[in-house]
Coordinates of C-alpha atoms in Angstrom, one line a residue:
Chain P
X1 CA -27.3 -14.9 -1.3
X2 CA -24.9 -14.8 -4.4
X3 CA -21.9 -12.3 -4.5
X4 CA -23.4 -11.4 -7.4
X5 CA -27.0 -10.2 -6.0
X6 CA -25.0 -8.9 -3.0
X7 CA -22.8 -6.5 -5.4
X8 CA -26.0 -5.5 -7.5
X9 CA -27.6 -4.6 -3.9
X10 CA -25.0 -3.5 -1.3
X11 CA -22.1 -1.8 -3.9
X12 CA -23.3 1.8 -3.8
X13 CA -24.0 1.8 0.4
X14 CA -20.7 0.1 0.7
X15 CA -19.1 3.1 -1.5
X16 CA -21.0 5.9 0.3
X17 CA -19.7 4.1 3.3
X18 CA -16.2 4.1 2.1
X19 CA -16.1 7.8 0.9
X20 CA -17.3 9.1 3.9
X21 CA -14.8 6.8 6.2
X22 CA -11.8 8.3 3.7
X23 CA -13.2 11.3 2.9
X24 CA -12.1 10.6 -1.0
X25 CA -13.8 8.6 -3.7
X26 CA -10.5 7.1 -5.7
X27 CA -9.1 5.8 -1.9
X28 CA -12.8 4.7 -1.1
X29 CA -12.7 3.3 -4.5
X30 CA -9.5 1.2 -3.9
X31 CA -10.7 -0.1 -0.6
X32 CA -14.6 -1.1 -1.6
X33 CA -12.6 -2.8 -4.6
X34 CA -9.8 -4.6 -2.4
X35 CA -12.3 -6.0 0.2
X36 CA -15.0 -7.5 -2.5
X37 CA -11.9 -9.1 -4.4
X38 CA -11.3 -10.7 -0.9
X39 CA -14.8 -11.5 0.3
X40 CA -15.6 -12.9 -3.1
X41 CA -12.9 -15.1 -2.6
X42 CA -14.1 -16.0 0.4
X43 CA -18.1 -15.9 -0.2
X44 CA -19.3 -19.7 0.1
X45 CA -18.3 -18.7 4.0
X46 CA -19.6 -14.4 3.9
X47 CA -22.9 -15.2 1.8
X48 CA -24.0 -18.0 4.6
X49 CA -24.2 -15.3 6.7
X50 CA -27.8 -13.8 8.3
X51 CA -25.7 -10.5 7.3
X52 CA -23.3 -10.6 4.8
X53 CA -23.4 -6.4 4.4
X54 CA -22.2 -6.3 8.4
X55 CA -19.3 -8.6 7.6
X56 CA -18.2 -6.8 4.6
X57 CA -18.5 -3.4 6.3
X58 CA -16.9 -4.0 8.9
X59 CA -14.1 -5.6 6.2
X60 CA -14.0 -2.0 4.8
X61 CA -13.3 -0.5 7.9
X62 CA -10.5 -2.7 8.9
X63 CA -9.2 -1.8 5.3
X64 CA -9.6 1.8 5.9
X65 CA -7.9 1.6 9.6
X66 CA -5.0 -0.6 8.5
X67 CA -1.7 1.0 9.3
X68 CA 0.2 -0.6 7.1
X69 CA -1.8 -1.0 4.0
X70 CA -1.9 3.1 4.7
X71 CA 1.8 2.9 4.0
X72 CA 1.8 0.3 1.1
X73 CA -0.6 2.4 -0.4
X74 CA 1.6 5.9 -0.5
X75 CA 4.3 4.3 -2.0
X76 CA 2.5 2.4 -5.0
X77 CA 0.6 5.5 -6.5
X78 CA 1.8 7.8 -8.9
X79 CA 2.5 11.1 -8.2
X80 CA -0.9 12.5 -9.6
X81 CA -2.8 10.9 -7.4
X82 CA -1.0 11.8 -4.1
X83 CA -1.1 15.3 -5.2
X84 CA -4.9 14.4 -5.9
X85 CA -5.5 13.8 -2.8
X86 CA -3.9 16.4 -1.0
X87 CA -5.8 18.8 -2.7
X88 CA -8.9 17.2 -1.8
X89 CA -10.4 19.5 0.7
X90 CA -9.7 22.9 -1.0
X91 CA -10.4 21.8 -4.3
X92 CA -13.4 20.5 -3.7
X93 CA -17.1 22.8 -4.4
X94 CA -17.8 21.9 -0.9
X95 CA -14.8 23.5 0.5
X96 CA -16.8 26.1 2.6
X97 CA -18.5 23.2 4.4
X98 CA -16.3 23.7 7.1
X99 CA -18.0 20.5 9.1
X100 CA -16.6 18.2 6.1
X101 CA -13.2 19.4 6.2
X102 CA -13.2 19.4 10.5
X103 CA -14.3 15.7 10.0
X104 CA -11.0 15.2 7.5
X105 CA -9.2 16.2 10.0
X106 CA -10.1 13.4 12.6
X107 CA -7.9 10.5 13.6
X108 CA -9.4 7.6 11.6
X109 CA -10.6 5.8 14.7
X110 CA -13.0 8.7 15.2
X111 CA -14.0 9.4 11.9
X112 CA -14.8 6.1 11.3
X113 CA -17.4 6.0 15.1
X114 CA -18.9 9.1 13.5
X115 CA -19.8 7.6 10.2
X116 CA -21.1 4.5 11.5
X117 CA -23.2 6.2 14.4
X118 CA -24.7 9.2 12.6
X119 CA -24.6 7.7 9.3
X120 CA -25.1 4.0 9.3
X121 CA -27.1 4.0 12.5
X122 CA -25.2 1.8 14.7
X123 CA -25.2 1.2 18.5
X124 CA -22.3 1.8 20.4
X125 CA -22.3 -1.6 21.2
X126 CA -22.4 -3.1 17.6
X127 CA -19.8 0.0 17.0
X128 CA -17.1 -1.6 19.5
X129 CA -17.7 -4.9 17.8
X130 CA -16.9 -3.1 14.2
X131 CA -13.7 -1.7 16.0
X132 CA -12.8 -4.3 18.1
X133 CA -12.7 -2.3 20.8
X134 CA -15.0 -1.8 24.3
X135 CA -18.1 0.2 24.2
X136 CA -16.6 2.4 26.5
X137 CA -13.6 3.2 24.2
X138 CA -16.4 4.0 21.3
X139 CA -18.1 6.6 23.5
X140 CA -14.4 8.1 24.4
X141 CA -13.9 8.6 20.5
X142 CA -17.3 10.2 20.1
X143 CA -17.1 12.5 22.5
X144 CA -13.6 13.9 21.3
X145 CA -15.4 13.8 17.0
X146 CA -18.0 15.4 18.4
X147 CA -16.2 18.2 20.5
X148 CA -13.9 18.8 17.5
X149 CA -16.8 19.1 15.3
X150 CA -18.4 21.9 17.8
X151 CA -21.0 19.5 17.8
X152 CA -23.8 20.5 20.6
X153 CA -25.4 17.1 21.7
X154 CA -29.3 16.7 21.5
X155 CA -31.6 16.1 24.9
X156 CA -30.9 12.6 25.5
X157 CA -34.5 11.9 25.0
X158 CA -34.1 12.7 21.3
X159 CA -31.3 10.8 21.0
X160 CA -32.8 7.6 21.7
X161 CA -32.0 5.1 18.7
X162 CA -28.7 6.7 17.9
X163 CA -27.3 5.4 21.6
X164 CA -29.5 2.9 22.5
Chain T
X1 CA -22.1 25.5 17.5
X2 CA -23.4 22.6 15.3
X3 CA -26.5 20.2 16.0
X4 CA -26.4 16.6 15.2
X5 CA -28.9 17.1 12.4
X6 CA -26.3 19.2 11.0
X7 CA -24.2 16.3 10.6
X8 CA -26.0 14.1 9.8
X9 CA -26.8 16.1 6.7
X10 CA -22.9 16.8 6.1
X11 CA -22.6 13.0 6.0
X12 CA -25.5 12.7 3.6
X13 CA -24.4 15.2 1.2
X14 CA -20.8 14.1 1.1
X15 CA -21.6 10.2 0.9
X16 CA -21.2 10.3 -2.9
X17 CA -23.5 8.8 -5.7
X18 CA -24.0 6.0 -8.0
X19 CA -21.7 7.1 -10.1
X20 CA -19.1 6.3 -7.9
X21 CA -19.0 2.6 -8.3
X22 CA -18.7 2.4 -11.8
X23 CA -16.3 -0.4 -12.9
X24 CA -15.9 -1.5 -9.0
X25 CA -17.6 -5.1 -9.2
X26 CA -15.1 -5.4 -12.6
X27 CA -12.4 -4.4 -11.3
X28 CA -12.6 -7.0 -7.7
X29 CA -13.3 -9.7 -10.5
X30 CA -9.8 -9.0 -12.1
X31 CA -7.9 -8.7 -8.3
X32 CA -9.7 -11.7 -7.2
X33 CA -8.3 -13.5 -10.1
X34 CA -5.0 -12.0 -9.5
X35 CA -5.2 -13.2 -6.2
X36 CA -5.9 -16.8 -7.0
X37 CA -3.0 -17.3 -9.5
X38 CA -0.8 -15.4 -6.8
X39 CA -2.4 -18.6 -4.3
X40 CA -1.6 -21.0 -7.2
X41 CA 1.7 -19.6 -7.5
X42 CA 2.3 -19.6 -4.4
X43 CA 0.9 -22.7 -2.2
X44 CA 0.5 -22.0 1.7
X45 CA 2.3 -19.6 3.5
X46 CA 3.2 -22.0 5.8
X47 CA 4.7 -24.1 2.6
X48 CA 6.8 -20.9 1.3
X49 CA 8.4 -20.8 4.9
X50 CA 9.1 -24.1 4.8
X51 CA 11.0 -23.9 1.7
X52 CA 13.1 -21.1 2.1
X53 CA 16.2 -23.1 2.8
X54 CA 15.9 -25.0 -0.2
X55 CA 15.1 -21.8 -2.4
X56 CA 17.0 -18.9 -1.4
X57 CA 19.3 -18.3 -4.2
X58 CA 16.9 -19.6 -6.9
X59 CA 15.4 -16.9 -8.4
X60 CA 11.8 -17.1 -10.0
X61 CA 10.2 -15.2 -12.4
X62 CA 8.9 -11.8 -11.8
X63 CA 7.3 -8.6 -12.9
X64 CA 8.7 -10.2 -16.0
X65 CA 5.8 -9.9 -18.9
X66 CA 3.5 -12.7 -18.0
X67 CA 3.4 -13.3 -22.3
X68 CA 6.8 -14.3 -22.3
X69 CA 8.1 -17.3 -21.3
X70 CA 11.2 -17.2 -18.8
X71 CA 14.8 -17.5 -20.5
X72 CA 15.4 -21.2 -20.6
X73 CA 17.4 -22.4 -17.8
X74 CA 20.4 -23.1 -19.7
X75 CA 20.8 -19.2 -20.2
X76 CA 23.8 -18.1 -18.2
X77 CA 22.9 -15.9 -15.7
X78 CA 26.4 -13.6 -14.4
X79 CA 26.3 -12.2 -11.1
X80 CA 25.0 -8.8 -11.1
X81 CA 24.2 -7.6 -7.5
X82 CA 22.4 -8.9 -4.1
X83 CA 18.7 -8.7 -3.7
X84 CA 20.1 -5.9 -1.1
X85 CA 21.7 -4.3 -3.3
X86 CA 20.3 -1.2 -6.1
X87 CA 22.3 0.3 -9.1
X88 CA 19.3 2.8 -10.8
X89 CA 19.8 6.1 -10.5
X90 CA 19.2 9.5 -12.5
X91 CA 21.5 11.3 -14.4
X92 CA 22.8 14.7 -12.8
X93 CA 20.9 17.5 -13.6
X94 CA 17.6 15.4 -14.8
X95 CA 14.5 17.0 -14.0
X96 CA 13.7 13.8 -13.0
X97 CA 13.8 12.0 -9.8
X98 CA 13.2 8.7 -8.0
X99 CA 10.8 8.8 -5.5
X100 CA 10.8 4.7 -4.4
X101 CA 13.4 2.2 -5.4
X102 CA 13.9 -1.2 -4.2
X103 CA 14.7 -4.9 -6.0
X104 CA 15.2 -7.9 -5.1
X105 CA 16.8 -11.4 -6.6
X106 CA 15.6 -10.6 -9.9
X107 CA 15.8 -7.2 -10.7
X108 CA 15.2 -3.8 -9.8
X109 CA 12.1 -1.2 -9.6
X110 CA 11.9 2.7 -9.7
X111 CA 9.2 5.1 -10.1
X112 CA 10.4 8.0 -11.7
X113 CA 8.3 11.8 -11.0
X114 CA 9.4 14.9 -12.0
X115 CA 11.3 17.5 -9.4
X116 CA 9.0 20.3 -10.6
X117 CA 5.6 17.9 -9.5
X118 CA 7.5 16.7 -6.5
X119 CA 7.8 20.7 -5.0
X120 CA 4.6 21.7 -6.4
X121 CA 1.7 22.2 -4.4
X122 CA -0.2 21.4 -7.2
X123 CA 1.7 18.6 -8.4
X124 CA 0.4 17.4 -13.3
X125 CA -1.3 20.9 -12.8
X126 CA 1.6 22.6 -14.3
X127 CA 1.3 20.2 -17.5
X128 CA 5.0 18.8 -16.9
X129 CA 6.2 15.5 -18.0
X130 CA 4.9 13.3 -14.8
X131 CA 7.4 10.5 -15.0
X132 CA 7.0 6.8 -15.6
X133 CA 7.9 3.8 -13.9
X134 CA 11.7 1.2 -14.5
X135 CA 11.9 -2.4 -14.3
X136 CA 15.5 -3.4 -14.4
X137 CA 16.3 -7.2 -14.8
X138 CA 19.2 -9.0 -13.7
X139 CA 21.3 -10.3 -16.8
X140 CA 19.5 -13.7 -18.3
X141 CA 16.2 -12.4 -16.3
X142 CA 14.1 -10.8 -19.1
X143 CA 13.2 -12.4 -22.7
X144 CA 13.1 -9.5 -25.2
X145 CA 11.8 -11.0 -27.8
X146 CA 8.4 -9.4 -28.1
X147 CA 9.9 -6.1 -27.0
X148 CA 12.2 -6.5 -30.3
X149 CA 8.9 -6.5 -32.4
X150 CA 8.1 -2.8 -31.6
X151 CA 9.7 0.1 -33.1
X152 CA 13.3 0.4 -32.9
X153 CA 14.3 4.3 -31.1
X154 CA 17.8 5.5 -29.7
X155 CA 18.2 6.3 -25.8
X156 CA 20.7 7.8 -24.7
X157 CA 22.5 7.0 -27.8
X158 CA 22.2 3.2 -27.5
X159 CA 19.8 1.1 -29.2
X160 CA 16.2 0.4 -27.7
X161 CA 12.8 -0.4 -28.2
X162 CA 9.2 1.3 -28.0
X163 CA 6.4 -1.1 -27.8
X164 CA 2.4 -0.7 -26.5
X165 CA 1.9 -4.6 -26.8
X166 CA 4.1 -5.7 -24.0
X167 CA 1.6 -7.5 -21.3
X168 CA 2.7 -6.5 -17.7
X169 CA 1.8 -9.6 -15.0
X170 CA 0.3 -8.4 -11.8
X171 CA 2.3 -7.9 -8.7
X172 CA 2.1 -4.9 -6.5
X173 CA 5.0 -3.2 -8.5
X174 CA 3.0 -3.4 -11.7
X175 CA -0.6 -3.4 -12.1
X176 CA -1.8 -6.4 -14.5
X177 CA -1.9 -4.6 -18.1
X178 CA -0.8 -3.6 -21.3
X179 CA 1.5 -0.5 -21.0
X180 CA 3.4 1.6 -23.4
X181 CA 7.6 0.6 -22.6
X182 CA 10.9 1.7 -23.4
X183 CA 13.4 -0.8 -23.0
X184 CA 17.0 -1.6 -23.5
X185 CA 19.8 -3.6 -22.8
X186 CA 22.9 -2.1 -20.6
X187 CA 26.4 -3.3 -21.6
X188 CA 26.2 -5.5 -18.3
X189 CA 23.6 -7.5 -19.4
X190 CA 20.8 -5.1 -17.3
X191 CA 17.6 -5.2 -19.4
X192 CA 15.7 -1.6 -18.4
X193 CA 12.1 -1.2 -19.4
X194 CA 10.3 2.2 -18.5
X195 CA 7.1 2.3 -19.0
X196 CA 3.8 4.2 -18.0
X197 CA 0.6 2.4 -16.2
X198 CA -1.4 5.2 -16.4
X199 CA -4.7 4.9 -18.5
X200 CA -5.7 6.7 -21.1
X201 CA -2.4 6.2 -23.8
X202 CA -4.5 4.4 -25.8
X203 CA -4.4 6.8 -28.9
X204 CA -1.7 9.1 -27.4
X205 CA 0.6 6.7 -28.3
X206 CA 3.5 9.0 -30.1
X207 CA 3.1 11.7 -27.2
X208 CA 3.8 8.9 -24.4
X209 CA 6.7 7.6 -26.5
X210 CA 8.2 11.2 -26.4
X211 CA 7.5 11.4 -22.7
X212 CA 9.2 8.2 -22.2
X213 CA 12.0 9.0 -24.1
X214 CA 12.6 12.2 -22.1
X215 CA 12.5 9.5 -19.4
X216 CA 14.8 6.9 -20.5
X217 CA 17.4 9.4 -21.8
X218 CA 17.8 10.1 -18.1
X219 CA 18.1 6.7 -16.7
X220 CA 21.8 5.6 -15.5
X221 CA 22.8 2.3 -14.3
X222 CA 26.6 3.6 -12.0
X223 CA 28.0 0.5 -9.7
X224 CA 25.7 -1.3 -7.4
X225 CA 25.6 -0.3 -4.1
X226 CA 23.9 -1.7 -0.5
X227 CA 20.8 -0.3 0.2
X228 CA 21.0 1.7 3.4
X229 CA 17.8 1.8 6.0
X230 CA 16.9 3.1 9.3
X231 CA 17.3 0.1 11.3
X232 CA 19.8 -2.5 11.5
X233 CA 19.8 -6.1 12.6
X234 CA 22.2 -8.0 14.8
X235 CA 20.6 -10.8 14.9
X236 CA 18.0 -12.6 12.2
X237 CA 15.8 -15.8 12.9
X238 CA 17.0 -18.5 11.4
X239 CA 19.8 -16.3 9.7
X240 CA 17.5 -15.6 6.7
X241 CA 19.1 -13.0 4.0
X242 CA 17.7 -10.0 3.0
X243 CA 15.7 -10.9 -0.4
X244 CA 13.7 -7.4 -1.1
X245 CA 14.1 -4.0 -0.3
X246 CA 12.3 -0.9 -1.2
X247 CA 13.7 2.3 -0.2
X248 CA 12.3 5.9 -0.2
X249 CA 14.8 8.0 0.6
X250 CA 14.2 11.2 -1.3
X251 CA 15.1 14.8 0.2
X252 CA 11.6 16.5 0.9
X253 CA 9.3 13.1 0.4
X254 CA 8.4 11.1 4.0
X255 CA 10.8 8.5 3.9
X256 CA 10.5 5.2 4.9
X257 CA 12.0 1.8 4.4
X258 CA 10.8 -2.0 3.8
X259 CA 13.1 -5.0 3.6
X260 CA 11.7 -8.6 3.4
X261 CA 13.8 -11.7 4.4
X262 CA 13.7 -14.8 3.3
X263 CA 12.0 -16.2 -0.2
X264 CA 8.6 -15.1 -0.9
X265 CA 6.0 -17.5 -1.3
X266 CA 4.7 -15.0 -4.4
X267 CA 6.6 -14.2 -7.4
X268 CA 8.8 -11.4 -6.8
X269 CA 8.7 -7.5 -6.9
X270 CA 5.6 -8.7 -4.7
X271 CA 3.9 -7.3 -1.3
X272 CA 5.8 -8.1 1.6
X273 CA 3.5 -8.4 4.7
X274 CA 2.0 -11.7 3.5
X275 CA 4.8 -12.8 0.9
X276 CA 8.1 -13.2 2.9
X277 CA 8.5 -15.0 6.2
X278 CA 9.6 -11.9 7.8
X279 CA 9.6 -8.0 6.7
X280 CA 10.4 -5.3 8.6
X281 CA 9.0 -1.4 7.8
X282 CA 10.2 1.6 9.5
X283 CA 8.3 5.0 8.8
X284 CA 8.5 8.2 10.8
X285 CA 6.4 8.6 13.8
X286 CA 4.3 12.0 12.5
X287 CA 1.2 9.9 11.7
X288 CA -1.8 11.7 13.0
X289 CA -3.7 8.4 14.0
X290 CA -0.5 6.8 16.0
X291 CA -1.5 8.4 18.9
X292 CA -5.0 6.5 18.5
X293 CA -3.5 3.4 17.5
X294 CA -0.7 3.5 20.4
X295 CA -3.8 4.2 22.7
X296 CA -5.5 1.0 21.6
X297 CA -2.5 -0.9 21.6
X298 CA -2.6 -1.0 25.7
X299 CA 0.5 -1.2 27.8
X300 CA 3.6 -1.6 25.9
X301 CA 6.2 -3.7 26.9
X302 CA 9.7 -2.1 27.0
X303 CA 12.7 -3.6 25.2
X304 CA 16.5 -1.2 25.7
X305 CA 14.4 1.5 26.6
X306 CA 12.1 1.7 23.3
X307 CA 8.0 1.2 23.8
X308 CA 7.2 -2.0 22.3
X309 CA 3.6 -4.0 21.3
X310 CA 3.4 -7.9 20.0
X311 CA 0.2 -7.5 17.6
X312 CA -1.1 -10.7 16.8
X313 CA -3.8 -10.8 13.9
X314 CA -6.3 -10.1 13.0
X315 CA -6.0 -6.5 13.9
X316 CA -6.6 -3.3 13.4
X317 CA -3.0 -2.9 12.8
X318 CA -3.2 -5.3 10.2
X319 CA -6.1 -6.4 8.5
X320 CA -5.2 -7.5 5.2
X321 CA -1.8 -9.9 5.9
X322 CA -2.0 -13.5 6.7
X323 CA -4.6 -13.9 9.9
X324 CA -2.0 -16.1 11.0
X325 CA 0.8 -13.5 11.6
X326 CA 1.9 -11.3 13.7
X327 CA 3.2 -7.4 14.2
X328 CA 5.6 -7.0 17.0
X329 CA 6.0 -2.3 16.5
X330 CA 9.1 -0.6 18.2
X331 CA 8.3 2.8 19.1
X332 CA 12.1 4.5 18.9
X333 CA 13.2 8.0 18.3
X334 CA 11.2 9.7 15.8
X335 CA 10.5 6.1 14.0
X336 CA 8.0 3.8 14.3
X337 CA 9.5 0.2 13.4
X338 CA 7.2 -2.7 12.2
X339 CA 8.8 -5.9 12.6
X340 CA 5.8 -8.4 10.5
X341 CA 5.4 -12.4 10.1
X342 CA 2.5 -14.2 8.1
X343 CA 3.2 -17.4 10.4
X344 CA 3.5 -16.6 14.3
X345 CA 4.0 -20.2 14.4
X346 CA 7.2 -20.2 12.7
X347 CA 8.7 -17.0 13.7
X348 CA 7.4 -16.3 17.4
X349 CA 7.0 -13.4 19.9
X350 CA 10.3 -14.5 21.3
X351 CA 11.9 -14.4 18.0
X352 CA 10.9 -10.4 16.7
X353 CA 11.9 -9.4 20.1
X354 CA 14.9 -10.8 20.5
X355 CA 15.7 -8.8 16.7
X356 CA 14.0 -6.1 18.6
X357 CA 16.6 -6.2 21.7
X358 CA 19.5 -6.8 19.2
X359 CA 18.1 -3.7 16.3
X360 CA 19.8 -0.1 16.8
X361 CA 17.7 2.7 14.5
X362 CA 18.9 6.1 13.5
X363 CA 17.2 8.9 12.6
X364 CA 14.0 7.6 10.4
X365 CA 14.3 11.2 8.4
X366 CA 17.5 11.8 7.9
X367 CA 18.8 9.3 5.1
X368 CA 22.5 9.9 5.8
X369 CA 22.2 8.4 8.9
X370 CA 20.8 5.2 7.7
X371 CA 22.7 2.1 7.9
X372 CA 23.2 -1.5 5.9
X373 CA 19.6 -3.7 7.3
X374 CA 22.0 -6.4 9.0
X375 CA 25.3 -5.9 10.8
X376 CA 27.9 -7.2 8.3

């Protein structure tokens, strides 16, 4: 696949991916454009792969998690934007949605297991691998999202595919 | 309580649209291009190590408009100040402020906000001049020549120049562009440009150059003075000087500090954590996520007392430096210390902790605490 056709295909679930993990569309913006400036450098490697979207999502994520590219960050915008951001949650319409805002609250490392289980559908196992981190350490993270987010779980029989 | 269905829905509604990744592809063209002429620029990271010796002390060209050509080398270049040292400041009673400040062997950098947006909870909503951003050059570092073709203006009673055809290089100081600048030359040989990167002048050209003015009228260049951090050094691998700081030290903004040692492989005014063969950041410990990260981070080792973790990459840590580095964090009071390397190979485990054993840290919040980075 060319980075071209990937772009064209994958760019709006990669920025849906991104605003969720961040929880604001200028940072997701800056970190969907970051990672394809990297992976395009780097795509005669990424686009041999059975799944270049996996690769490049789980690119985002690091991007999103990284410590210190968190602190690069704060001190290279201007002013508006920080202030932008801060006022995300109670200037947004959505402000009454008081699931979105609990889910801005999370430590990243949470946030980021509850996007990719409930939203991009992944397995705890293929979570972990995302991560970088043990199964068991995904499930720990879920369980405190979830409990923050008053989040009552499902019989376990419905929640086959989500956990499997 | 909530059902996962709820959540899922949450997610759904909040994932954004189309719209959202307009200009994205474009713009990962431009960085990736930017990236490759940093590459160019810059050879291996392993080769900008391996000429630090030979470099330090020679200067490259920086932040400095990619349209001009440097000053030719015959151009006497006085000495000004260290890379560790910063003259900009505001003048008293300026409604201005600087939020970040740092330089290194070429010149100095600023962004400049306004004291009413800084204590606002709403900071631009009350329609106040926002700021801009300085470059300051070392005497013989800037050509300004095609800053002499715009419009001639007075600052601060002294000569300058306004010009929207100046063309900024990319670096993580200054965006790759074409901004609207002030600039002028101090009586010590210190060319200052202020400028805006914000889009959107274009057509607004006379109200930026009144906002800049307000700006520029403000700017002071008093006697250099060494930059003070958190953290200070008794001991540096292979003795390598400090080459780039960048300081925010600002009453009532989270403060934090970043010094790089050694020559960067990049041009400067650059990112550190892949750039210099050693950086060091120190930021205050009230991150909501450390507690996360620590948790990942597993056992810590203990060096004088302080927790302690040797990161090599790739990491979560870390994901965008060299994949050949290293973080070695110090956990310390109410700071978190990161102590970086793009080469492991060069600069080892033994090396950061030894720094780490030989390092004392004040108060990361308090800025009159703070200290010179290296024992003198």
């Amino acid at each position: 696949m060319r980075f071209e056709e990937f772009v064209s295909a994958r760019l709006a679930a990669l920025m849906r991916y991104a605003v969720l993990l961040s929880g604001d569309r200028e940072y997701a913006r800056d970190i969907v454009q970051e990672v394809l400036a990297r992976a395009m450098l780097r795509w005669h490697r990424i686009g041999a792969m059975e799944e270049p979207y996996g690769y490049v999502r789980r690119m985002v994520t690091n991007e999103f998690l990284s410590l210190l590219r968190r602190r690069r960050r704060v001190v290279t915008v201007p002013l508006e934007w920080a202030g932008e951001q801060r006022l995300t949650v109670e200037a947004r319409p959505e402000a009454d949605d008081e699931m979105w805002q609990v889910l801005g609250t999370l430590p990243r490392q949470q946030r980021a297991v509850i996007v990719l289980r409930y939203y991009e559908g992944l397995t705890d196992p293929e979570i972990a691998e995302v991560l970088r981190c043990r199964p068991a350490t995904v499930r720990a993270y879920a369980s405190r999202a979830l409990s923050a987010l008053r989040v009552e779980l499902a019989p376990v029989g419905e929640r086959k595919g989500v956990l499997s | 309580m909530n059902t996962l269905e709820e959540l899922r829905l949450t997610l759904e509604r909040h994932a954004g649209g189309p719209e959202d990744s307009a200009g994205i592809a474009q713009g990962a063209e431009a960085r990736a291009g930017s990236i490759r002429r940093r590459r160019r620029v810059a050879g291996s990271a392993v080769a900008a190590v391996l000429v630090v010796a030979a470099a330090v002390g020679v200067p490259v060209a920086v932040g400095r408009k990619s349209s001009e050509p440097p000053p030719p080398s015959s151009v006497v270049k006085p000495h000004y100040r260290d890379a560790s040292q910063l003259s900009v400041a505001m003048a008293d009673g300026s409604p201005f402020a600087l939020t970040n400040r740092g330089g290194d062997g070429v010149g100095q950098f600023a962004s400049i906000r306004n004291r009413g947006d800084i204590t606002s909870p709403r900071p631009g909503e009350a329609g106040l001049n926002a700021g801009a951003e300085l470059l300051a050059y070392n005497p013989g570092e800037f050509d300004p020549a095609k800053l002499k073709q715009g419009e001639q203006v007075t600052v601060a009673g002294h000569p300058a120049w306004f010009s929207t055809a100046l063309t900024f290089a990319a670096s993580n100081v200054v965006p790759e562009g074409i901004y609207p600048t002030i600039g002028w030359e101090e009586s010590s040989g210190v060319w200052v440009l202020v400028y805006t990167s914000d889009d959107g002048w274009q057509g607004h050209e006379a109200g930026k150059k009144a906002q800049l003015t307000e700006v520029a009228d403000d700017v002071r260049l008093p006697a250099v003075t060494g930059v003070r951090t958190p953290f200070q050094f008794g001991w540096v691998p292979q003795g390598l000087p400090v080459s780039y700081v960048s300081i925010r030290d600002l009453p009532g903004i989270d403060p934090d500090a970043r010094i790089g040692f050694g020559k960067s492989g990049y041009p400067t005014m650059q990112d550190l954590a892949s750039g210099w063969p050693l950086s060091v950041t120190s930021t205050p410990d009230t991150n909501r996520d450390w507690p996360t990260i620590k948790a990942d981070l597993g056992s810590p080792a203990t060096i004088g007392g302080r927790n302690v973790w040797y990161v090599p990459r790739p990491s979560t840590l870390n994901s965008s430096g060299s994949p050949t580095g290293a973080d070695l964090v110090v956990e310390t009071g109410n700071c978190l210390v990161y102590l970086s390397v793009p080469e492991r190979d060069v600069i080892g485990e033994r090396d950061l902790k030894r720094m780490a054993t030989e390092m004392t840290v004040s108060s990361c919040t308090d800025a009159k605490s703070w200290k010179p980075p290296v024992k003198g």
